[in-house]
GROMACS .gro file of C-alpha atoms in nm:
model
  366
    1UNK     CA    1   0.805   1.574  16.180
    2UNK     CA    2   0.895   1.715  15.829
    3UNK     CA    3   1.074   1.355  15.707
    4UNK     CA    4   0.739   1.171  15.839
    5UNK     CA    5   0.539   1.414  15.646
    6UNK     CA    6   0.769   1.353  15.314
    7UNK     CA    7   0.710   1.013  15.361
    8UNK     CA    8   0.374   1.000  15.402
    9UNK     CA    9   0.288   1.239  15.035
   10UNK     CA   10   0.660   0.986  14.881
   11UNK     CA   11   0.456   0.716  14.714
   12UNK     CA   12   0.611   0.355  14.755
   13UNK     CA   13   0.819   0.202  14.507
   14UNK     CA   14   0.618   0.011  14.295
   15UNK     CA   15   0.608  -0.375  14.244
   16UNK     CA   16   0.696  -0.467  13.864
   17UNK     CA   17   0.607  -0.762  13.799
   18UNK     CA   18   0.836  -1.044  13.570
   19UNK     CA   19   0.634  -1.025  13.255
   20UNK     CA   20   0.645  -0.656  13.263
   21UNK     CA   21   0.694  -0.456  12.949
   22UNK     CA   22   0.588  -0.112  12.953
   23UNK     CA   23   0.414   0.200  13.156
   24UNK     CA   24   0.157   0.114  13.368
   25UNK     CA   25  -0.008   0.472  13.406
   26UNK     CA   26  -0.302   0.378  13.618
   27UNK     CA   27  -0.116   0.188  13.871
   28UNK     CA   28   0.148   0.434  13.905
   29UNK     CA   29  -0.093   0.764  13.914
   30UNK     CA   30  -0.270   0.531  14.204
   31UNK     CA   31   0.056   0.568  14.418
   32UNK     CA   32   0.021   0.924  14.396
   33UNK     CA   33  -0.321   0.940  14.540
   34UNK     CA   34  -0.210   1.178  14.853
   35UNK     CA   35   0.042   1.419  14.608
   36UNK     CA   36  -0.278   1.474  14.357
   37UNK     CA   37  -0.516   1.543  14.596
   38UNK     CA   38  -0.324   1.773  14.739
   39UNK     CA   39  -0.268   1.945  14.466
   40UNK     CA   40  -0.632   1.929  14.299
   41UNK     CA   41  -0.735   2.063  14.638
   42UNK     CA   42  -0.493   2.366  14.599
   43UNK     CA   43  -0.576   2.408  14.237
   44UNK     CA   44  -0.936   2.408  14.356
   45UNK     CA   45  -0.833   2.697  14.653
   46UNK     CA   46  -0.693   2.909  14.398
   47UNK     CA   47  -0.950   2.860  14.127
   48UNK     CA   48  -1.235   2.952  14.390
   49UNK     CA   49  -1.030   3.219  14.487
   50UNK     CA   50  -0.977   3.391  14.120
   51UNK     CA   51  -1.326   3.334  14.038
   52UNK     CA   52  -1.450   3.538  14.410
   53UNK     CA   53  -1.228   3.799  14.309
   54UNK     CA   54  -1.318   3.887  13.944
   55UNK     CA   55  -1.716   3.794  14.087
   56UNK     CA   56  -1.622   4.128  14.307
   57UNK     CA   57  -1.464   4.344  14.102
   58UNK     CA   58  -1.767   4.282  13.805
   59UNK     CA   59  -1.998   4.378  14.093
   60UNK     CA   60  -1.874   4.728  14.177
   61UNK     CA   61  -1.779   4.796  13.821
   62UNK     CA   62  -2.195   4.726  13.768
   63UNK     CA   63  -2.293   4.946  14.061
   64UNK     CA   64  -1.990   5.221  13.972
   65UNK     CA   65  -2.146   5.209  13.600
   66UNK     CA   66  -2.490   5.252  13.770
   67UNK     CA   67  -2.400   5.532  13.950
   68UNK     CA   68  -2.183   5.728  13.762
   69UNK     CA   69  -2.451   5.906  13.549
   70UNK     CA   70  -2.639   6.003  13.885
   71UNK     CA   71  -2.298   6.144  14.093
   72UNK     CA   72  -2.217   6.323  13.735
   73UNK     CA   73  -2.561   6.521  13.728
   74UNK     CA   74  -2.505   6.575  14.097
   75UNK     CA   75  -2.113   6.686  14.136
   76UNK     CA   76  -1.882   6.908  13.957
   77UNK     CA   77  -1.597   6.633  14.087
   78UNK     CA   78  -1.821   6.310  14.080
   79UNK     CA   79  -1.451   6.126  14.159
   80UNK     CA   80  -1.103   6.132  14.174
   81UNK     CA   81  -0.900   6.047  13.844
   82UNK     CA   82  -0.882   5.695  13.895
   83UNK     CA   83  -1.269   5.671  13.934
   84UNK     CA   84  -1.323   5.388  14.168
   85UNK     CA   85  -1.063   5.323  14.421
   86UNK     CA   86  -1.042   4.943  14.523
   87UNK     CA   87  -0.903   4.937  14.888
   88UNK     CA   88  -0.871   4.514  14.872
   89UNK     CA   89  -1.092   4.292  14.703
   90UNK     CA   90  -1.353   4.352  14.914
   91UNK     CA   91  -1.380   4.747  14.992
   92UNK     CA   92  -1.423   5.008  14.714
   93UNK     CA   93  -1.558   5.373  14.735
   94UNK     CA   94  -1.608   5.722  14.589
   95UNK     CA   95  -1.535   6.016  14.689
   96UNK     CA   96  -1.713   6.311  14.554
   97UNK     CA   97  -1.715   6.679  14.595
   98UNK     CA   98  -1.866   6.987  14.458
   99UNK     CA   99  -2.236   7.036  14.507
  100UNK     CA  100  -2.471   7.287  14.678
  101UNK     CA  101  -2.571   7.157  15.033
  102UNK     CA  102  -2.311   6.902  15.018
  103UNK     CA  103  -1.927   6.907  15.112
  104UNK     CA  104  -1.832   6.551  15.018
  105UNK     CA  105  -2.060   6.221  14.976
  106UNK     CA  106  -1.816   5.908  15.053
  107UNK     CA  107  -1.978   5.603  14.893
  108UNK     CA  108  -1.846   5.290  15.024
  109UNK     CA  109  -1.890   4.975  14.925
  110UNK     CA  110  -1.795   4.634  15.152
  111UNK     CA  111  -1.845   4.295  14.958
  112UNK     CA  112  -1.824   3.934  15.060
  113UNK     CA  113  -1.531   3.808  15.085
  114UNK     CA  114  -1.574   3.573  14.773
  115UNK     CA  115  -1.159   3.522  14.709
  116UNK     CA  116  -1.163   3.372  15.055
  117UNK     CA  117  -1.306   3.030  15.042
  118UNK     CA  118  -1.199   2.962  15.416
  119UNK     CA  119  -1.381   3.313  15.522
  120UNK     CA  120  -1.660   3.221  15.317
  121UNK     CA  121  -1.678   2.860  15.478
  122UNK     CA  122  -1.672   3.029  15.842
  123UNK     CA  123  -1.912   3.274  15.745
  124UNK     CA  124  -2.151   3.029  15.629
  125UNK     CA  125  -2.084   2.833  15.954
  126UNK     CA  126  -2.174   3.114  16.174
  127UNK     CA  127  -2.516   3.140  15.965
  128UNK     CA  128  -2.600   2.795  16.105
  129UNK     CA  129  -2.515   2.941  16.442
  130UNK     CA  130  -2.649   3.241  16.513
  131UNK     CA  131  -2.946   3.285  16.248
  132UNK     CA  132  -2.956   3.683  16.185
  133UNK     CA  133  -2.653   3.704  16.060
  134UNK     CA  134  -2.648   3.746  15.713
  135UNK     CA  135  -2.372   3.840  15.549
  136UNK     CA  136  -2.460   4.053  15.206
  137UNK     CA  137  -2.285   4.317  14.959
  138UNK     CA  138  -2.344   4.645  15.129
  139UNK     CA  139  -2.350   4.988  15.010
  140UNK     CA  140  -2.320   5.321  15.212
  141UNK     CA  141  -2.375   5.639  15.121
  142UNK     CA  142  -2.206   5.883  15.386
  143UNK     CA  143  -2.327   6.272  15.281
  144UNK     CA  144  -2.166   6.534  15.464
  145UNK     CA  145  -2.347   6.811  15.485
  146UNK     CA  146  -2.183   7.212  15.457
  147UNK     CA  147  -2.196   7.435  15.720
  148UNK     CA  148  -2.468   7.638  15.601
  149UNK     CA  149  -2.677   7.316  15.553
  150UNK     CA  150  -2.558   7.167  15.852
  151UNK     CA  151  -2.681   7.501  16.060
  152UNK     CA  152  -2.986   7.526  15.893
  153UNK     CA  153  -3.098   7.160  15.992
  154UNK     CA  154  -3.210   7.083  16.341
  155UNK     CA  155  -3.020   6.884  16.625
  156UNK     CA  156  -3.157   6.552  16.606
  157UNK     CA  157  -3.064   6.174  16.604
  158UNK     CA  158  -3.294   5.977  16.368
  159UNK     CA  159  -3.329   5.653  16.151
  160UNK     CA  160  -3.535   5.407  15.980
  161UNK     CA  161  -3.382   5.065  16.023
  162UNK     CA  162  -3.472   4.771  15.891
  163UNK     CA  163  -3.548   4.501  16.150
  164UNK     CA  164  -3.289   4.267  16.055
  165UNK     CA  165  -3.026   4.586  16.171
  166UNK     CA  166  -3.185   4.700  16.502
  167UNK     CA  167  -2.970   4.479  16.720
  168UNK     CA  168  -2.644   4.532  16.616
  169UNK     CA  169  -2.691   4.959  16.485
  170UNK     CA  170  -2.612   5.071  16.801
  171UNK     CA  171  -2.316   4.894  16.838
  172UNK     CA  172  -2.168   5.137  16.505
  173UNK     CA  173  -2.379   5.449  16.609
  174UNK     CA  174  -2.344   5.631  16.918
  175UNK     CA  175  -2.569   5.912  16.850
  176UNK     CA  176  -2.860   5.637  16.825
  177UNK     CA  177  -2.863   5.559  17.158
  178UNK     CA  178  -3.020   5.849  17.231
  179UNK     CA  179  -3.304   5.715  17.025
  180UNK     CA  180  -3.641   5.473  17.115
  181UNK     CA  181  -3.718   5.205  16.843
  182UNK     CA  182  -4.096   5.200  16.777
  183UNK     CA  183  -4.321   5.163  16.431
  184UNK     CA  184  -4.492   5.389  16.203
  185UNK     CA  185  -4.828   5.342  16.062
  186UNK     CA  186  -4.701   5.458  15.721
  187UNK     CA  187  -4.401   5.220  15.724
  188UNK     CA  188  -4.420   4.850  15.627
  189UNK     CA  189  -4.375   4.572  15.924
  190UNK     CA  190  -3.987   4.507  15.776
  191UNK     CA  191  -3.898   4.870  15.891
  192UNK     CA  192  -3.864   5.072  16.264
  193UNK     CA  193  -3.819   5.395  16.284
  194UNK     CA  194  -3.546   5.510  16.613
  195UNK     CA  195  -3.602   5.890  16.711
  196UNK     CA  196  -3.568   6.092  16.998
  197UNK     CA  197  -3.963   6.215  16.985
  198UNK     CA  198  -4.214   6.162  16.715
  199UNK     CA  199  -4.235   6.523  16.653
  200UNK     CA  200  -3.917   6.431  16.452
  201UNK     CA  201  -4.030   6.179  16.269
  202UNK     CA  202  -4.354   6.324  16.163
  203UNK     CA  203  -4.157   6.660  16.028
  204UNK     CA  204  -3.937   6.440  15.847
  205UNK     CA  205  -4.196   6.213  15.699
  206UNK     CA  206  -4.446   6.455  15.541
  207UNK     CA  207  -4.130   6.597  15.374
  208UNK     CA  208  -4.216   6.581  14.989
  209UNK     CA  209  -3.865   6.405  14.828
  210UNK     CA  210  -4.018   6.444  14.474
  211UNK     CA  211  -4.340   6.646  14.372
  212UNK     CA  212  -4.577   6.349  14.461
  213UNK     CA  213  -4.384   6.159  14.688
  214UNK     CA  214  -4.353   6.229  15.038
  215UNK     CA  215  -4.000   6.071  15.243
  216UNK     CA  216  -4.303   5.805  15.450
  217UNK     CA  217  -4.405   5.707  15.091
  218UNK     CA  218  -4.056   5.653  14.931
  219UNK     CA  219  -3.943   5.425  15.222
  220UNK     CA  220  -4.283   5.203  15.225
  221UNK     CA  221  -4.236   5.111  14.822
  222UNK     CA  222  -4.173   4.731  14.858
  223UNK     CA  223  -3.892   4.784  14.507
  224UNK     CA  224  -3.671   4.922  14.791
  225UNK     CA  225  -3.774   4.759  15.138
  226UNK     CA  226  -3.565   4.462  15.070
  227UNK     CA  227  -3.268   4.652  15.009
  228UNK     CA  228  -3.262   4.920  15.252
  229UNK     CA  229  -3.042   4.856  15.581
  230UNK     CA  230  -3.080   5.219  15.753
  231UNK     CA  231  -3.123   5.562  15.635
  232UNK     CA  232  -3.038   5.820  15.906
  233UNK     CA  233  -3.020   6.172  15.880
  234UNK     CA  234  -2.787   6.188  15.597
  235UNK     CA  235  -2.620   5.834  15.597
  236UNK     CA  236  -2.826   5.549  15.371
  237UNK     CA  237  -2.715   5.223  15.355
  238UNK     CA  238  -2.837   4.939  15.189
  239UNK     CA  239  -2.791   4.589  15.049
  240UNK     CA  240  -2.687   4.555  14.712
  241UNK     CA  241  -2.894   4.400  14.407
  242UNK     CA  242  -2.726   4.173  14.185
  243UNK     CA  243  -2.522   4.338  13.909
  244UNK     CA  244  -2.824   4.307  13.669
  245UNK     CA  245  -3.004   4.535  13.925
  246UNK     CA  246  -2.802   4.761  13.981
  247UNK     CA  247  -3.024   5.051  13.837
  248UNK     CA  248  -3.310   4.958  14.083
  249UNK     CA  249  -3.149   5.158  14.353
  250UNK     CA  250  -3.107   5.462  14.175
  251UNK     CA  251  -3.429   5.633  14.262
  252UNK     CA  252  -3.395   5.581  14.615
  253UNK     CA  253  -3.031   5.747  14.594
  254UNK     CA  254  -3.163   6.051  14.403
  255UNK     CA  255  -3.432   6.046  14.661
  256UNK     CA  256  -3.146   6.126  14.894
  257UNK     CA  257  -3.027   6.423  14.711
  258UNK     CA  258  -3.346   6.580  14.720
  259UNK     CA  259  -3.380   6.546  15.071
  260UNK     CA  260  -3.057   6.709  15.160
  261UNK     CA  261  -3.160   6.974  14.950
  262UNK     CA  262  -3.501   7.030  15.162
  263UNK     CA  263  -3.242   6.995  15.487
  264UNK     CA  264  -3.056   7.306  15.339
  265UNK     CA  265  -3.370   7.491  15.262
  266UNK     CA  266  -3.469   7.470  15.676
  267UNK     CA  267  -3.787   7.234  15.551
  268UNK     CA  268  -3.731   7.051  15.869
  269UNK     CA  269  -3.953   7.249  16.130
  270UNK     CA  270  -3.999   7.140  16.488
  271UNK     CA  271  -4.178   7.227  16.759
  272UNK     CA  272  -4.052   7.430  17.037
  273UNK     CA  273  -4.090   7.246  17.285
  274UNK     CA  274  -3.939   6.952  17.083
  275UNK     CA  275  -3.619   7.126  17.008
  276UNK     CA  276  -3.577   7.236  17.401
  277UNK     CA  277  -3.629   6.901  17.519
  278UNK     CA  278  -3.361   6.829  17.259
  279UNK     CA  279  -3.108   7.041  17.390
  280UNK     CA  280  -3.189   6.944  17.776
  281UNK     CA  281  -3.079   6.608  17.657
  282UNK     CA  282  -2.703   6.718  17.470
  283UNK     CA  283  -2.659   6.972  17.785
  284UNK     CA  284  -2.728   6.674  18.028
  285UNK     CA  285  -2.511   6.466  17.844
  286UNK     CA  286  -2.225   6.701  17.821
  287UNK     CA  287  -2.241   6.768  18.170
  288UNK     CA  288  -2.202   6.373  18.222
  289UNK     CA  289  -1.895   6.391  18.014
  290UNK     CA  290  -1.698   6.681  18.172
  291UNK     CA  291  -1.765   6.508  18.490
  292UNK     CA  292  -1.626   6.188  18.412
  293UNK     CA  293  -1.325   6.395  18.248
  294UNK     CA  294  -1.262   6.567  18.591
  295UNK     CA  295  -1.297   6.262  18.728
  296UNK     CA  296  -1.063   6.086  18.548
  297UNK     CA  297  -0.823   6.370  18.617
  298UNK     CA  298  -0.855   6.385  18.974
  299UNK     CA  299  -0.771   6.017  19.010
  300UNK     CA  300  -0.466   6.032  18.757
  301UNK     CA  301  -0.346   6.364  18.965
  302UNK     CA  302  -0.380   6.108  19.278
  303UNK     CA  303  -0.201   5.831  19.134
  304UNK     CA  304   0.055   6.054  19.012
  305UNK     CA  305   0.066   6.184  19.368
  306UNK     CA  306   0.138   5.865  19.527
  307UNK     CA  307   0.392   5.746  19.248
  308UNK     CA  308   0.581   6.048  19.293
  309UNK     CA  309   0.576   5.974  19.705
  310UNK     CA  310   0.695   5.649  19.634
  311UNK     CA  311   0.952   5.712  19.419
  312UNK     CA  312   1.068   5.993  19.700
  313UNK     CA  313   1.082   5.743  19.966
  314UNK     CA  314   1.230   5.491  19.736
  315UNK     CA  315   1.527   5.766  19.698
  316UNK     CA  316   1.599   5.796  20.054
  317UNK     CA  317   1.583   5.500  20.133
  318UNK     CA  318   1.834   5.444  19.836
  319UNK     CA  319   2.052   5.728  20.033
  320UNK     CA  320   2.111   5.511  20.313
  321UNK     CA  321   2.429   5.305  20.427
  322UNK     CA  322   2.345   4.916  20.343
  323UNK     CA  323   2.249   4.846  20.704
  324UNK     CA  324   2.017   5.114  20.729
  325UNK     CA  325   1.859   4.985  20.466
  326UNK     CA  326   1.804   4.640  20.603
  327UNK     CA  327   1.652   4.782  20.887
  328UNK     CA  328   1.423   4.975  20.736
  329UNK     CA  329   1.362   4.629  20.486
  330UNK     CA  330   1.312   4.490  20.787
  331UNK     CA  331   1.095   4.737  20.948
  332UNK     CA  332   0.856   4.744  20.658
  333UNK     CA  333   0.856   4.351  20.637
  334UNK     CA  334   0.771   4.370  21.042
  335UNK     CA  335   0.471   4.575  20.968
  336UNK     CA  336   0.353   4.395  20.676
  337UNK     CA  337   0.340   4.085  20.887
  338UNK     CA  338   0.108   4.263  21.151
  339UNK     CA  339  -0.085   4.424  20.952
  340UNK     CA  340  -0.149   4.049  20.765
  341UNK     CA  341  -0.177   3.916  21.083
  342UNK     CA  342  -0.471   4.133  21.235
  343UNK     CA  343  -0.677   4.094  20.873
  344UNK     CA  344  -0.642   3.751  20.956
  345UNK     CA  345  -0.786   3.799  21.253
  346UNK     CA  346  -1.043   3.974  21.191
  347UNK     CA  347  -1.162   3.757  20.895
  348UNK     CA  348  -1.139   3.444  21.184
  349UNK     CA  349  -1.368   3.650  21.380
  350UNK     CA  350  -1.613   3.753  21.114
  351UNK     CA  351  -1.653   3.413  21.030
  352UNK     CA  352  -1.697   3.272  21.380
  353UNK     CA  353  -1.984   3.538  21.448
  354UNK     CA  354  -2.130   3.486  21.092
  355UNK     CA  355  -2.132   3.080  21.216
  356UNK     CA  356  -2.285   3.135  21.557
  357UNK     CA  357  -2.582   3.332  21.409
  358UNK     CA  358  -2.678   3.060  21.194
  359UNK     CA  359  -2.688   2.846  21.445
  360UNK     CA  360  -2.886   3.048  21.652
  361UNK     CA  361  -3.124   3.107  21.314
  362UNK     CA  362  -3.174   2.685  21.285
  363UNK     CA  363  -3.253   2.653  21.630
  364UNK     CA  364  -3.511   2.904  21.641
  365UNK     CA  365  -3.647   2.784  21.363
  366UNK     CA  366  -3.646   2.385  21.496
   0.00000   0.00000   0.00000
C-alpha cells in the first residue's frame, strides 16, 4: 500500500531526447503534477488556517476593546491579569467580579471555527441540509446574581428568544421547559417571549431600564433585534457584529446592568396569586423528583438483593464435591429445559387460538 502510494506521487523518469542540451523546466515541473498539487493544496490548508485564526483573535480583541470601558465603569475587578483568556481559537471569556447586585458576570465568547477549513466546509454543508442552522460568532453574558439580589427577585423562569432559537433553547435550558412560547404586542414578529404566566412578563416589561426606556421598548429597537439570541432572567446572549460594530451592542449590555440593579431593588412585583401558582409548580416538581429518587433506590436495593442471593448460591454450590455439582448443573439445566419447553407451548397454543378466531372472523364476515 505505502510503495504503490510512493509510486504513484515518484514522477517517471523522463525521456531526453538526442539533441538535448540543457534544463527543460516545464517538462520536468509537468512530471511533478501530483507532488505540487499536493503540496499547493497543503500550503493552501495551512494558509486558510492562519488567516481563520488571526480573523478570530482580531474579533475578540475588537469586542474585548469594546467592552472594556463598560466592565471598568461597572467592576472593581473588570478581569483577571491577563485580561482576556483564550481557551482555543475559538472560545474566549471574562470573568469579572466586584459590583453591587452582582457576584461574578462570565462573558463568553464562542466563534466560528475559521482555522478549520474542513469544520468550516461541514458546517457549510449542513446549512444546505437543514436550513436553520446558522452558525454565527456568539456572545453570552452569564450574570450571577448575590444572595441578597438573588432573594429579593422572584422565582420565575423567563425569556425573550428570538425565533431562529426557539427550537433548539430548550435543549440547553431546563428551567425553560417550564415555560409557554407565545408573542407580545410590544415585541417585533422576530422575537417570542417563553414565561410561566403573563403576569411575569408584563412586571418585567413595564420595568424602566433607563429613565425613558422601558425593558418592552429596549428589546423592540430594530439596532438590536438582529443581534439578540435570548435574554433570560439574567443571561443575554447574542450574535456578534462585525469588529467595526462592535460598539453597537454596548447599550443593550448596559441595559443589562440596569436591570439587575432594578432586580436587587425588589422592582419585580407579582401578583399573589401568580407567585402561588409558581410555587405549586417547583413543589409538584420536586415531589416528581424525590419519587423517581426512591424509586431508583428501591430497584437498586432489589437488584442488589438478588446479586447478593446469587452470589450466595453461587458459593454453595462452589462448596460442593465435583459430583454434587454436576447434579445440581444438571438439575438446573433439567429445569431450564421445562420451563423452555412449556413457553413453547404455550406460545403454540396462543397462536393456534389467535388463528382459529380469524377464521371464524372471515367467515362471518363472507
Amino acid at each position: 500500500m505505502i510503495m504503490s502510494l510512493l509510486a504513484f506521487f515518484t514522477p517517471p523518469p523522463p525521456l531526453i531526447p538526442d539533441d538535448y542540451d540543457g534544463i527543460n523546466s516545464a517538462g520536468v515541473f509537468s512530471y511533478s503534477d501530483p507532488l505540487a498539487c499536493l503540496l499547493l493544496g497543503v500550503f493552501i490548508y495551512f494558509a486558510l488556517a492562519l488567516y481563520g485564526k488571526y480573523r478570530n483573535k482580531r474579533t475578540a480583541d475588537a469586542l474585548y476593546n469594546a467592552l472594556s470601558p463598560l466592565l471598568d465603569r461597572n467592576f472593581s475587578a473588570p478581569a483577571s491579569s491577563s485580561g482576556l483568556i483564550s481557551d482555543g481559537p475559538t472560545d474566549f471569556f471574562v470573568f469579572s467580579t466586584g459590583r453591587r447586585a452582582l457576584a461574578s458576570l462570565h462573558t463568553v465568547l464562542t466563534l466560528v471555527p475559521r482555522q478549520d477549513p474542513l469544520q468550516l466546509l461541514s458546517q457549510l454543508l449542513w446549512k444546505f441540509y437543514d436550513l436553520r442552522y446558522q452558525p454565527r460568532d456568539r456572545l453570552t453574558l452569564d450574570f450571577l446574581l448575590d444572595a441578597n439580589a438573588a432573594a429579593a427577585l422572584p422565582d420565575f423562569a423567563w425569556a425573550v428568544v428570538h425565533k431562529s432559537e426557539l427550537t433548539t433553547i430548550k435543549e440547553n435550558r431546563w428551567d425553560l421547559t417550564f415555560t409557554r412560547t407565545t408573542e407580545h404586542p410590544s415585541l417585533p414578529p422576530a422575537l417570542s417571549v417563553m414565561s410561566e404566566f403573563a403576569d411575569v412578563s408584563e412586571a418585567l416589561f413595564k420595568l424602566n431600564v433607563s429613565p425613558s426606556v422601558t425593558l418592552s421598548a429596549l428589546l423592540a429597537t430594530p439596532s438590536f433585534t438582529s443581534y439578540l439570541r435570548s435574554l433570560s432572567r439574567v443571561l443575554l446572549e447574542i450574535n456578534l457584529p462585525d469588529s467595526k460594530h462592535a460598539q453597537d451592542i454596548l447599550p443593550l449590555v448596559d441595559a443589562i446592568f440596569a436591570l439587575v440593579d432594578l432586580f436587587a431593588a425588589g422592582k419585580v412585583v407579582l401578583r399573589p396569586e401568580t407567585k402561588a401558582k409558581i410555587r405549586k409548580v417547583r413543589d409538584d416538581v420536586e415531589k416528581e423528583i424525590k419519587e423517581d429518587e426512591t424509586r431508583e433506590k428501591r430497584e437498586e436495593a432489589a437488584e442488589d438483593k438478588k446479586a447478593a442471593k446469587r452470589k450466595a448460591e453461587q458459593d454453595k454450590i462452589a462448596k460442593l464435591s465435583p459430583a454434587e455439582q454436576k447434579k445440581v448443573a444438571f438439575l438446573c439445566s433439567w429445569v431450564y429445559y421445562a420451563i423452555s419447553h412449556f413457553n413453547l407451548q404455550l406460545l403454540e397454543r396462543n397462536h393456534k387460538r389467535a388463528v382459529k378466531k380469524s377464521q371464524g372472523k372471515v367467515v362471518r364476515k363472507a
